[in-house]
Short mmCIF file of C-alpha atoms in Angstrom, two decimals:
data_model
loop_
_atom_site.label_atom_id
_atom_site.label_comp_id
_atom_site.label_asym_id
_atom_site.label_seq_id
_atom_site.Cartn_x
_atom_site.Cartn_y
_atom_site.Cartn_z
CA MET A 10 71.92 66.61 151.03
CA LYS A 11 75.24 66.77 149.22
CA ASP A 12 74.37 70.24 147.87
CA PHE A 13 73.42 71.36 151.36
CA LEU A 14 76.76 70.16 152.75
CA THR A 15 78.67 71.79 149.91
CA ASP A 16 76.83 75.08 150.54
CA ALA A 17 77.45 74.82 154.28
CA VAL A 18 81.18 74.19 153.77
CA GLN A 19 81.36 77.05 151.28
CA THR A 20 79.60 79.40 153.71
CA LEU A 21 81.96 78.35 156.50
CA VAL A 22 85.02 78.92 154.29
CA THR A 23 83.72 82.35 153.25
CA PHE A 24 83.04 83.24 156.89
CA LEU A 25 86.53 82.17 157.97
CA GLN A 26 88.09 84.08 155.07
CA GLY A 27 86.19 87.20 156.13
CA LEU A 28 87.26 86.71 159.72
CA GLY A 29 90.90 86.34 158.66
CA GLN A 30 90.64 89.43 156.49
CA LEU A 31 89.13 91.37 159.42
CA GLY A 32 91.94 90.14 161.69
CA LEU A 33 94.66 91.28 159.29
CA PHE A 34 92.90 94.60 158.81
CA PHE A 35 92.75 95.10 162.59
CA VAL A 36 96.44 94.27 162.94
CA SER A 37 97.35 96.84 160.27
CA LEU A 38 95.26 99.46 162.12
CA LEU A 39 96.99 98.64 165.40
CA VAL A 40 100.43 98.83 163.83
CA TYR A 41 99.93 102.27 162.24
CA SER A 42 97.60 103.84 164.84
CA PRO A 43 100.27 105.09 167.30
CA ARG A 44 102.17 106.85 164.51
CA THR A 45 99.00 108.54 163.22
CA LEU A 46 98.06 109.60 166.73
CA VAL A 47 101.45 111.21 167.28
CA ARG A 48 102.13 112.67 163.83
CA ARG A 49 98.64 113.60 162.64
CA PRO A 50 96.63 114.38 165.79
CA GLN A 51 94.60 117.01 163.92
CA LEU A 52 93.18 114.31 161.60
CA VAL A 53 92.15 112.22 164.61
CA MET A 54 90.61 115.21 166.42
CA ARG A 55 88.52 116.05 163.35
CA GLN A 56 87.13 112.51 163.44
CA VAL A 57 86.51 112.71 167.20
CA TYR A 58 84.35 115.69 166.32
CA ASN A 59 82.61 113.85 163.45
CA SER A 60 81.97 110.64 165.38
CA GLY A 61 81.69 111.98 168.90
CA ALA A 62 80.41 115.54 168.93
CA MET A 63 78.05 114.90 166.03
CA SER A 64 76.52 111.97 167.94
CA LEU A 65 75.74 114.06 171.03
CA THR A 66 72.16 114.90 170.07
CA ILE A 67 71.09 111.28 169.75
CA ILE A 68 73.07 110.28 172.87
CA LEU A 69 71.57 113.07 175.00
CA THR A 70 68.01 112.48 173.80
CA CYS A 71 68.10 108.70 174.10
CA GLY A 72 69.99 108.85 177.40
CA LEU A 73 67.39 111.13 178.96
CA PHE A 74 64.45 108.94 177.96
CA VAL A 75 66.17 105.67 178.85
CA GLY A 76 66.84 107.14 182.30
CA MET A 77 63.25 108.33 182.65
CA VAL A 78 61.93 104.87 181.73
CA LEU A 79 64.36 103.32 184.22
CA GLY A 80 63.06 105.73 186.84
CA LEU A 81 59.47 104.73 186.19
CA GLN A 82 60.05 100.98 185.93
CA GLY A 83 62.49 100.99 188.84
CA PHE A 84 60.08 102.88 191.07
CA ASP A 85 57.18 100.58 190.09
CA THR A 86 59.22 97.45 190.87
CA LEU A 87 61.03 98.68 193.99
CA GLN A 88 57.92 100.04 195.72
CA ARG A 89 56.47 96.49 195.73
CA PHE A 90 59.25 95.62 198.15
CA GLY A 91 59.12 98.94 199.94
CA ALA A 92 62.58 99.73 198.59
CA GLU A 93 61.90 102.77 196.40
CA GLU A 94 64.68 104.65 198.23
CA ALA A 95 67.10 102.35 196.37
CA LEU A 96 66.04 103.82 193.02
CA GLY A 97 69.29 105.78 192.67
CA THR A 98 71.41 102.66 193.18
CA PHE A 99 69.21 100.64 190.83
CA ALA A 100 69.39 103.21 188.04
CA ALA A 101 73.11 103.91 188.45
CA LEU A 102 74.20 100.27 188.54
CA SER A 103 71.97 99.34 185.58
CA LEU A 104 73.32 102.22 183.54
CA VAL A 105 76.99 102.23 184.49
CA LYS A 106 77.55 98.49 184.24
CA GLU A 107 75.22 97.56 181.41
CA LEU A 108 72.82 99.87 179.65
CA GLY A 109 75.18 102.80 179.20
CA PRO A 110 77.95 101.04 177.27
CA VAL A 111 75.61 98.73 175.31
CA LEU A 112 73.05 101.32 174.25
CA THR A 113 75.75 103.87 173.46
CA ALA A 114 77.45 101.29 171.22
CA LEU A 115 74.20 100.50 169.43
CA LEU A 116 73.40 104.20 168.98
CA PHE A 117 76.99 104.85 167.86
CA ALA A 118 76.67 102.08 165.25
CA GLY A 119 73.44 103.62 163.98
CA ARG A 120 74.74 107.20 163.78
CA ALA A 121 78.52 107.30 163.48
CA GLY A 122 79.12 103.70 162.27
CA THR A 123 76.84 104.06 159.27
CA ALA A 124 78.35 107.47 158.49
CA LEU A 125 81.88 105.99 158.59
CA ALA A 126 80.98 102.98 156.45
CA SER A 127 79.09 104.96 153.82
CA GLU A 128 81.70 107.73 153.68
CA ILE A 129 84.60 105.33 153.13
CA GLY A 130 82.50 103.18 150.78
CA LEU A 131 81.61 106.22 148.68
CA MET A 132 85.26 107.29 148.63
CA ARG A 133 86.06 103.89 147.13
CA ALA A 134 83.15 104.02 144.68
CA THR A 135 84.20 107.47 143.43
CA ASP A 136 87.88 106.49 143.08
CA GLN A 137 89.00 108.83 145.87
CA LEU A 138 90.88 106.00 147.59
CA ALA A 139 92.46 104.95 144.27
CA ALA A 140 93.44 108.59 143.67
CA MET A 141 95.18 108.64 147.05
CA GLU A 142 97.01 105.43 146.18
CA MET A 143 98.11 107.08 142.94
CA MET A 144 99.38 110.09 144.89
CA ALA A 145 101.47 107.63 146.95
CA VAL A 146 99.28 108.22 150.00
CA ASP A 147 98.19 105.13 151.90
CA PRO A 148 94.39 105.36 152.37
CA ILE A 149 94.59 103.10 155.43
CA ARG A 150 96.79 105.61 157.22
CA ARG A 151 95.20 108.77 155.82
CA VAL A 152 91.50 107.84 155.81
CA VAL A 153 90.82 104.69 157.82
CA ILE A 154 93.00 105.04 160.92
CA PRO A 155 91.91 108.59 161.88
CA ARG A 156 88.27 107.49 161.61
CA PHE A 157 88.93 104.32 163.59
CA LEU A 158 90.74 106.24 166.34
CA GLY A 159 88.07 108.94 166.35
CA GLY A 160 85.44 106.29 167.11
CA VAL A 161 87.56 104.52 169.74
CA ILE A 162 88.28 107.78 171.58
CA SER A 163 84.70 109.04 171.35
CA MET A 164 82.91 105.97 172.67
CA PRO A 165 83.91 106.07 176.39
CA PHE A 166 83.06 109.78 176.53
CA LEU A 167 79.72 109.20 174.82
CA ALA A 168 78.95 106.35 177.23
CA ALA A 169 79.84 108.57 180.21
CA ILE A 170 77.61 111.37 178.90
CA PHE A 171 74.81 108.86 178.24
CA ASN A 172 75.09 107.62 181.84
CA MET A 173 75.04 111.10 183.34
CA VAL A 174 72.00 112.21 181.36
CA ALA A 175 70.19 108.91 182.01
CA ILE A 176 70.81 109.18 185.77
CA PHE A 177 69.43 112.69 185.61
CA GLY A 178 66.36 111.27 183.77
CA ALA A 179 65.86 108.68 186.50
CA TYR A 180 66.24 111.43 189.14
CA LEU A 181 63.72 113.60 187.33
CA VAL A 182 61.07 110.89 187.28
CA GLY A 183 61.88 109.25 190.61
CA VAL A 184 62.43 112.34 192.76
CA SER A 185 60.46 115.08 191.01
CA PHE A 186 57.46 113.08 189.76
CA MET A 187 57.23 110.02 192.04
CA GLY A 188 58.31 111.58 195.29
CA VAL A 189 61.36 109.50 196.13
CA ASP A 190 63.47 111.22 198.77
CA GLU A 191 66.26 113.17 197.09
CA GLY A 192 68.78 112.52 199.86
CA SER A 193 68.16 108.78 199.72
CA PHE A 194 68.39 108.76 195.94
CA TRP A 195 71.88 110.26 195.88
CA SER A 196 73.29 108.87 199.15
CA GLN A 197 72.34 105.26 198.34
CA MET A 198 73.84 105.65 194.90
CA TYR A 199 77.04 107.08 196.40
CA ALA A 200 77.21 104.29 199.00
CA ASN A 201 76.53 101.34 196.70
CA VAL A 202 78.19 102.14 193.37
CA ALA A 203 81.80 101.02 193.65
CA VAL A 204 84.77 102.06 191.52
CA ALA A 205 84.88 98.47 190.21
CA ASP A 206 81.37 98.94 188.79
CA ILE A 207 82.42 102.10 186.98
CA ASN A 208 85.56 100.37 185.69
CA GLN A 209 83.40 97.58 184.32
CA GLY A 210 81.46 100.15 182.30
CA ILE A 211 84.63 101.86 181.11
CA ILE A 212 86.17 98.57 179.95
CA LYS A 213 82.99 97.68 178.09
CA SER A 214 82.72 101.06 176.39
CA VAL A 215 86.35 100.92 175.23
CA VAL A 216 85.93 97.37 173.84
CA PHE A 217 82.64 98.30 172.15
CA GLY A 218 84.27 101.42 170.76
CA VAL A 219 86.98 99.30 169.14
CA VAL A 220 84.43 96.78 167.83
CA ALA A 221 81.96 99.34 166.44
CA SER A 222 84.66 101.51 164.83
CA LEU A 223 86.57 98.54 163.41
CA LEU A 224 83.48 97.00 161.83
CA ALA A 225 82.36 100.33 160.36
CA VAL A 226 85.70 101.17 158.71
CA PHE A 227 86.21 97.54 157.60
CA GLU A 228 82.80 97.31 155.95
CA GLY A 229 83.26 100.69 154.26
CA TYR A 230 86.78 99.98 153.06
CA ASN A 231 85.83 96.58 151.62
CA SER A 232 82.47 97.58 150.17
CA VAL A 233 81.64 96.82 146.56
CA PRO A 234 82.17 100.15 144.74
CA THR A 235 78.56 100.61 143.63
CA ALA A 236 75.52 102.34 145.14
CA GLU A 237 74.12 98.95 146.10
CA GLY A 238 77.45 97.85 147.55
CA VAL A 239 77.75 100.94 149.75
CA GLY A 240 74.15 100.52 150.94
CA ARG A 241 74.80 96.89 151.79
CA ALA A 242 78.00 97.79 153.68
CA THR A 243 76.10 100.38 155.70
CA THR A 244 73.38 97.89 156.64
CA ARG A 245 75.91 95.20 157.49
CA THR A 246 77.72 97.65 159.78
CA VAL A 247 74.65 98.17 161.95
CA VAL A 248 73.53 94.53 161.96
CA ILE A 249 76.94 92.96 162.62
CA THR A 250 77.90 95.58 165.22
CA ALA A 251 74.65 95.00 167.13
CA ILE A 252 75.15 91.24 167.15
CA VAL A 253 78.84 91.38 168.08
CA VAL A 254 78.30 94.00 170.80
CA LEU A 255 75.57 91.93 172.47
CA ILE A 256 77.62 88.73 172.28
CA MET A 257 80.70 90.49 173.62
CA ASP A 258 78.62 92.12 176.33
CA TYR A 259 77.72 88.70 177.70
CA MET A 260 81.31 87.48 177.46
CA LEU A 261 82.73 90.59 179.12
CA THR A 262 80.12 90.53 181.87
CA ALA A 263 80.87 86.86 182.58
CA ALA A 264 84.60 87.59 182.64
CA LEU A 265 84.36 90.74 184.78
CA ILE A 266 81.93 89.29 187.31
CA GLY A 267 84.11 86.20 187.35
CA MET B 29 80.28 84.77 130.91
CA SER B 30 83.07 86.06 128.76
CA GLU B 31 82.83 89.02 126.40
CA PRO B 32 81.93 88.28 122.76
CA ARG B 33 85.10 87.75 120.81
CA HIS B 34 86.02 88.12 117.18
CA GLU B 35 89.18 86.94 115.51
CA VAL B 36 91.52 89.73 114.56
CA PRO B 37 95.01 89.82 113.21
CA GLU B 38 97.49 91.08 115.77
CA ARG B 39 99.71 94.01 114.92
CA ASP B 40 102.31 95.07 117.38
CA SER B 41 104.14 97.55 115.27
CA PRO B 42 106.34 99.83 117.31
CA SER B 43 106.17 102.43 114.54
CA CYS B 44 105.08 105.28 116.82
CA THR B 45 108.11 104.77 119.04
CA GLU B 46 110.46 105.39 116.16
CA SER B 47 111.73 108.79 115.24
CA LYS B 48 111.91 110.02 111.66
CA VAL B 49 115.43 108.74 111.17
CA GLY B 50 114.41 105.28 112.31
CA GLU B 51 116.10 105.49 115.70
CA PRO B 52 113.80 104.17 118.42
CA ASP B 53 112.89 106.71 121.10
CA LYS B 54 113.69 105.65 124.62
CA ALA B 55 110.52 104.22 126.12
CA ILE B 56 109.55 105.42 129.60
CA VAL B 57 106.92 102.69 129.99
CA GLU B 58 107.14 99.25 128.42
CA ILE B 59 104.37 96.68 128.58
CA GLN B 60 105.73 93.30 127.61
CA ASP B 61 103.56 90.27 126.81
CA VAL B 62 101.03 91.09 129.52
CA ALA B 63 98.10 88.77 130.22
CA PHE B 64 95.35 89.62 132.68
CA THR B 65 92.15 87.80 133.56
CA ARG B 66 89.23 89.06 135.62
CA GLY B 67 86.78 86.35 136.65
CA ALA B 68 86.16 84.25 133.55
CA THR B 69 87.05 87.07 131.16
CA ARG B 70 90.47 87.30 129.57
CA ILE B 71 91.09 91.05 129.40
CA PHE B 72 94.61 90.99 127.94
CA ASP B 73 96.53 88.21 126.29
CA GLY B 74 100.02 89.04 125.11
CA LEU B 75 99.75 92.82 125.18
CA ASN B 76 102.83 94.78 124.08
CA ILE B 77 103.03 98.58 124.26
CA ARG B 78 105.92 101.04 124.39
CA ILE B 79 105.26 104.56 125.64
CA PRO B 80 107.89 107.01 124.36
CA ARG B 81 109.27 109.65 126.69
CA GLY B 82 108.06 113.22 126.30
CA LYS B 83 105.23 112.46 123.88
CA ILE B 84 101.48 112.14 124.00
CA THR B 85 100.50 108.51 123.57
CA ALA B 86 96.87 107.59 123.10
CA VAL B 87 95.56 104.17 124.05
CA MET B 88 92.22 103.69 122.36
CA GLY B 89 89.72 100.93 121.98
CA PRO B 90 86.02 100.14 122.19
CA SER B 91 84.29 100.27 125.58
CA GLY B 92 85.03 97.23 127.71
CA THR B 93 88.41 96.45 126.14
CA GLY B 94 90.20 97.07 129.43
CA LYS B 95 91.71 100.51 128.88
CA THR B 96 91.23 101.55 132.50
CA THR B 97 92.45 98.12 133.62
CA LEU B 98 95.61 98.77 131.60
CA LEU B 99 96.22 102.00 133.52
CA ARG B 100 95.71 100.21 136.82
CA LEU B 101 98.22 97.56 135.72
CA MET B 102 100.65 100.26 134.65
CA THR B 103 100.46 101.99 138.03
CA GLY B 104 100.72 98.81 140.08
CA GLN B 105 97.13 98.86 141.34
CA LEU B 106 96.58 95.47 139.66
CA THR B 107 99.00 92.61 139.03
CA PRO B 108 99.15 90.84 135.65
CA ASP B 109 98.89 87.05 135.32
CA ARG B 110 101.87 87.07 132.98
CA GLY B 111 104.36 89.49 131.51
CA GLN B 112 106.13 92.59 132.73
CA ILE B 113 105.40 96.29 132.97
CA LEU B 114 108.54 98.40 133.14
CA VAL B 115 108.52 102.04 134.18
CA GLU B 116 111.90 103.66 133.58
CA GLY B 117 113.32 100.15 133.23
CA LYS B 118 112.01 98.86 136.57
CA ASP B 119 109.40 96.12 136.82
CA VAL B 120 106.41 97.69 138.56
CA HIS B 121 105.20 94.41 140.01
CA SER B 122 108.47 93.36 141.61
CA MET B 123 108.79 96.68 143.44
CA SER B 124 108.43 96.92 147.19
CA ARG B 125 105.62 99.13 148.51
CA THR B 126 108.11 101.91 149.20
CA GLU B 127 109.53 101.69 145.65
CA LEU B 128 106.02 101.61 144.21
CA TYR B 129 105.04 104.75 146.10
CA ALA B 130 108.31 106.42 145.03
CA MET B 131 107.44 105.60 141.41
CA ARG B 132 103.91 106.95 141.83
CA ARG B 133 105.27 110.24 143.09
CA LYS B 134 106.69 110.70 139.61
CA MET B 135 103.26 110.11 138.11
CA GLY B 136 100.07 112.11 138.07
CA MET B 137 96.79 110.49 137.21
CA LEU B 138 93.50 112.00 136.18
CA PHE B 139 90.61 109.67 136.89
CA GLN B 140 87.46 109.49 134.77
CA ASN B 141 85.39 111.45 137.27
CA GLY B 142 88.23 113.58 138.64
CA ALA B 143 88.19 111.71 141.99
CA LEU B 144 88.52 114.94 143.97
CA LEU B 145 88.39 114.46 147.73
CA THR B 146 84.86 115.54 148.55
CA ASP B 147 85.58 116.71 152.10
CA LEU B 148 88.25 119.19 150.95
CA ASP B 149 87.79 122.39 148.96
CA VAL B 150 89.49 123.03 145.62
CA PHE B 151 92.56 124.65 147.19
CA GLU B 152 93.07 121.81 149.67
CA ASN B 153 92.57 119.18 146.95
CA VAL B 154 95.41 120.64 144.89
CA ALA B 155 97.51 121.14 148.03
CA PHE B 156 96.87 117.56 149.17
CA PRO B 157 99.92 115.84 147.57
CA LEU B 158 102.16 118.74 148.64
CA ARG B 159 101.00 118.54 152.25
CA GLU B 160 101.38 114.75 152.28
CA HIS B 161 104.85 114.56 150.75
CA THR B 162 106.62 117.80 151.55
CA ASN B 163 107.28 120.12 154.45
CA LEU B 164 106.97 123.25 152.36
CA PRO B 165 106.00 126.44 154.17
CA GLU B 166 102.37 127.50 153.83
CA ARG B 167 103.28 130.54 151.71
CA LEU B 168 105.00 128.35 149.13
CA ILE B 169 102.17 125.80 149.08
CA ARG B 170 99.73 128.65 148.49
CA HIS B 171 101.90 129.97 145.66
CA ILE B 172 102.19 126.55 143.97
CA VAL B 173 98.49 125.74 144.31
CA LEU B 174 97.35 129.10 142.92
CA THR B 175 99.85 128.78 140.05
CA LYS B 176 98.53 125.32 139.12
CA LEU B 177 94.91 126.45 139.40
CA HIS B 178 95.72 129.47 137.25
CA ALA B 179 97.22 127.15 134.62
CA VAL B 180 93.91 125.30 134.28
CA GLY B 181 91.92 128.53 134.42
CA LEU B 182 90.23 127.86 137.76
CA ARG B 183 92.10 130.04 140.24
CA GLY B 184 88.82 131.74 141.07
CA THR B 185 87.30 128.49 142.37
CA TRP B 186 89.90 127.99 145.10
CA ARG B 187 87.40 128.08 147.98
CA MET B 188 84.65 126.08 146.23
CA MET B 189 83.81 122.54 147.25
CA PRO B 190 84.01 119.78 144.60
CA SER B 191 80.23 119.34 144.71
CA ALA B 192 79.82 122.88 143.38
CA LEU B 193 81.95 122.21 140.27
CA SER B 194 80.75 121.00 136.87
CA GLY B 195 82.21 117.76 135.44
CA GLY B 196 84.64 119.64 133.22
CA MET B 197 85.74 121.96 136.04
CA ALA B 198 86.26 119.00 138.39
CA ARG B 199 88.54 117.40 135.83
CA ARG B 200 90.52 120.59 135.40
CA VAL B 201 90.99 120.84 139.16
CA ALA B 202 92.08 117.19 139.14
CA MET B 203 94.57 118.12 136.41
CA ALA B 204 95.95 120.88 138.63
CA ARG B 205 96.26 118.36 141.47
CA ALA B 206 97.98 115.85 139.18
CA MET B 207 100.49 118.56 138.23
CA ALA B 208 101.05 119.80 141.77
CA THR B 209 104.18 117.77 142.39
CA ASP B 210 105.53 118.28 138.84
CA PRO B 211 105.36 114.61 137.76
CA GLU B 212 107.31 113.13 134.85
CA ILE B 213 104.31 111.17 133.57
CA ILE B 214 100.67 112.24 133.53
CA ILE B 215 98.02 109.61 132.85
CA TYR B 216 94.53 110.61 131.75
CA ASP B 217 91.70 108.09 132.01
CA GLU B 218 88.87 109.04 129.64
CA PRO B 219 89.45 112.78 130.10
CA LEU B 220 86.73 113.76 127.61
CA GLY B 221 83.91 111.40 128.61
CA GLY B 222 80.58 113.19 129.06
CA LEU B 223 81.94 116.68 128.44
CA ASP B 224 80.33 119.41 126.34
CA PRO B 225 82.27 120.58 123.25
CA ILE B 226 83.66 123.68 125.00
CA SER B 227 84.95 121.73 128.01
CA MET B 228 86.29 119.07 125.64
CA GLY B 229 88.26 121.68 123.70
CA VAL B 230 89.58 123.22 126.93
CA ILE B 231 90.78 119.86 128.27
CA LEU B 232 92.36 118.87 124.95
CA ARG B 233 94.28 122.14 124.73
CA LEU B 234 95.40 121.79 128.35
CA ILE B 235 96.69 118.24 127.79
CA LYS B 236 98.67 119.39 124.78
CA ARG B 237 99.93 122.58 126.41
CA LEU B 238 101.02 120.87 129.61
CA ASN B 239 102.84 118.16 127.69
CA ASP B 240 104.72 120.70 125.59
CA ALA B 241 105.38 123.26 128.32
CA LEU B 242 106.51 120.86 131.03
CA ASN B 243 108.14 118.33 128.69
CA ILE B 244 106.37 115.46 130.39
CA THR B 245 105.18 112.11 129.11
CA THR B 246 101.43 111.94 128.58
CA ILE B 247 99.34 108.80 128.36
CA VAL B 248 95.71 109.27 127.37
CA VAL B 249 93.23 106.44 127.49
CA SER B 250 90.09 107.27 125.56
CA HIS B 251 87.57 106.19 122.96
CA ASP B 252 87.08 109.71 121.64
CA VAL B 253 89.04 108.91 118.49
CA GLN B 254 88.94 112.15 116.52
CA GLU B 255 89.60 114.42 119.47
CA ILE B 256 92.46 112.44 120.98
CA ALA B 257 94.01 111.71 117.57
CA SER B 258 94.23 115.47 117.03
CA ILE B 259 96.76 115.87 119.86
CA ALA B 260 98.41 112.42 120.06
CA ASP B 261 101.92 111.82 118.79
CA CYS B 262 101.21 108.11 118.58
CA SER B 263 98.27 105.84 119.23
CA TYR B 264 97.61 102.23 120.13
CA LEU B 265 94.33 100.56 119.35
CA ILE B 266 93.40 97.66 121.62
CA SER B 267 90.83 95.01 120.88
CA ASN B 268 90.35 91.48 122.18
CA GLY B 269 93.19 91.82 124.64
CA LYS B 270 95.83 92.75 122.08
CA VAL B 271 97.13 95.73 120.20
CA ILE B 272 95.58 95.51 116.75
CA ALA B 273 97.08 98.69 115.38
CA SER B 274 99.57 101.31 116.38
CA GLY B 275 101.16 104.33 114.85
CA LYS B 276 100.58 107.97 114.24
CA PRO B 277 96.91 108.95 113.97
CA ASP B 278 97.12 109.22 110.16
CA GLU B 279 98.55 105.71 109.94
CA LEU B 280 95.65 104.37 111.98
CA ARG B 281 93.12 106.06 109.71
CA GLU B 282 94.73 104.41 106.69
CA ASN B 283 94.90 100.97 108.33
CA ALA B 284 93.03 98.34 106.32
CA ASN B 285 92.07 96.21 109.32
CA PRO B 286 88.23 96.16 109.39
CA ILE B 287 88.10 96.58 113.18
CA VAL B 288 90.42 99.59 113.00
CA GLN B 289 88.27 101.05 110.23
CA GLN B 290 85.08 100.45 112.20
CA PHE B 291 86.57 102.09 115.27
CA MET B 292 88.11 105.05 113.47
CA THR B 293 84.95 105.78 111.46
CA GLY B 294 82.51 104.99 114.28
CA MET B 295 80.37 102.47 112.39
CA ALA B 296 77.71 100.90 114.63
CA ASP B 297 78.02 97.40 113.20
CA GLY B 298 80.93 95.51 111.75
CA PRO B 299 83.54 93.10 113.06
CA VAL B 300 82.60 94.41 116.51
CA PRO B 301 78.90 93.46 116.46
CA PHE B 302 76.18 95.87 117.56
CA HIS B 303 74.21 93.04 119.16
CA TYR B 304 75.50 91.07 122.12
CA PRO B 305 75.30 87.34 121.26
CA GLY B 306 71.89 85.86 122.15
CA PRO B 307 69.19 83.51 120.90
CA ASP B 308 67.32 84.20 117.65
CA TYR B 309 65.28 87.42 117.99
CA SER B 310 61.97 86.11 116.57
CA GLU B 311 62.22 82.83 118.46
CA GLN B 312 62.82 84.70 121.69
CA LEU B 313 59.91 87.10 121.07
CA LEU B 314 57.48 84.29 120.19
CA GLY B 315 58.79 81.84 122.75
CA GLY B 316 57.37 83.72 125.70
CA SER B 317 59.69 82.01 128.14
CA SER B 318 62.21 83.84 130.22
CA GLU B 319 65.10 81.95 128.63
#
């Protein structure tokens, strides 16, 4: 029992230390980010390409099929109530407010987050970060912040693209395959999706962008400089991001719905 | 668990920092009574080293004696538990971050594996410190980079990526990068490790030539005794956290200390045991347990 308590306390202390370390790391990113954005925009744009443009394939593919599944399931459920004309509203609200930001964040963590964590971890393992330090170049400003900002900027755009493709997927299934009236599909969506709903999605995608990018660069930067350490950091990035995104999704939804 | 230890007499002779007339050369780096512990292992305990200006100083010792750790202490990447490290008279570990970075701009360091930035080609790797610290026009950067690459014989590789270079070539490119800002001190961490004899000879000649031509201070950390001794003006031999011998390479070869002799002649067994301490061999073989 005593051993169990000692272990529990030790685990709690380690967790709090990690949390504190993450907090300080985040503060340092916030402090230096504006300067990097203004003085070195080309570094940030390169990372927008790496994190954003390079994630387009997975976002487009997954978005299309998520939308098609929504179209099928939505039609199947709504027709029981004779409300299949509301399929457009159903798909748009589900995607814009919830599925778009959350699934984009999870896909981002799996594609760009792992790439960020392993890239920075390998830079540490191969002394590239130490070499920068020796050249009087701060790796936080030169390596970490551009990658962090690249992820933060990319995420809302990726979520918007995911939503558009997914709505098209729902349209394809609902209108083209299931025979839902095209006019009803679009007009009901236009009438029932408010700006506040879209804002909810935008806020979520920005917050998830910060969370996913922060966790990826933090795990990579603090990884143990071995092959095993980099692998572990990459895995932790995906697992922790998924957990934190889903927890924050509930909290944000509760706060935004009020 | 700590490293196996063996008792050795300490010798902190500053002989290699004295000129022929007995006047001490002005030291550019001074390591004074430094102690450093990592985990349960005491890496250094009362280490004293003086690096003379404008010479090639070799820091040698068996694997695991903390040679790379010493370089990281010297450059402010690690902080000692005790003692001082002075670079040009200033304590490295009481410097602010700005002062530390200003000091590092006067240094170039070659890491064991070259540590080239893998997302940049050879040209951009050498240009990296210039782009970060200066506002030189592109034409001048191009001129400097090609000059440095030419000096290490790799001008033709300027558009190659680091992954396409051999180990020896990567280190030569890293040398060009270390020289890019014309530093006063160049530090080499195991520059010869894993190289073929031709690459080894090329690197050795480059170290010597750069030191003489640019009149810089060179610090080489290595366990390649014969090769490094052939170019070093003075050498320090570290073991068990202390300097056990120092002097010109010939003086080290004539040193009577058994550890120095074992190291200089490359004997497998001696005061530094071949076998890591463990239970009796036959007992362990016959015991069958995992202990």
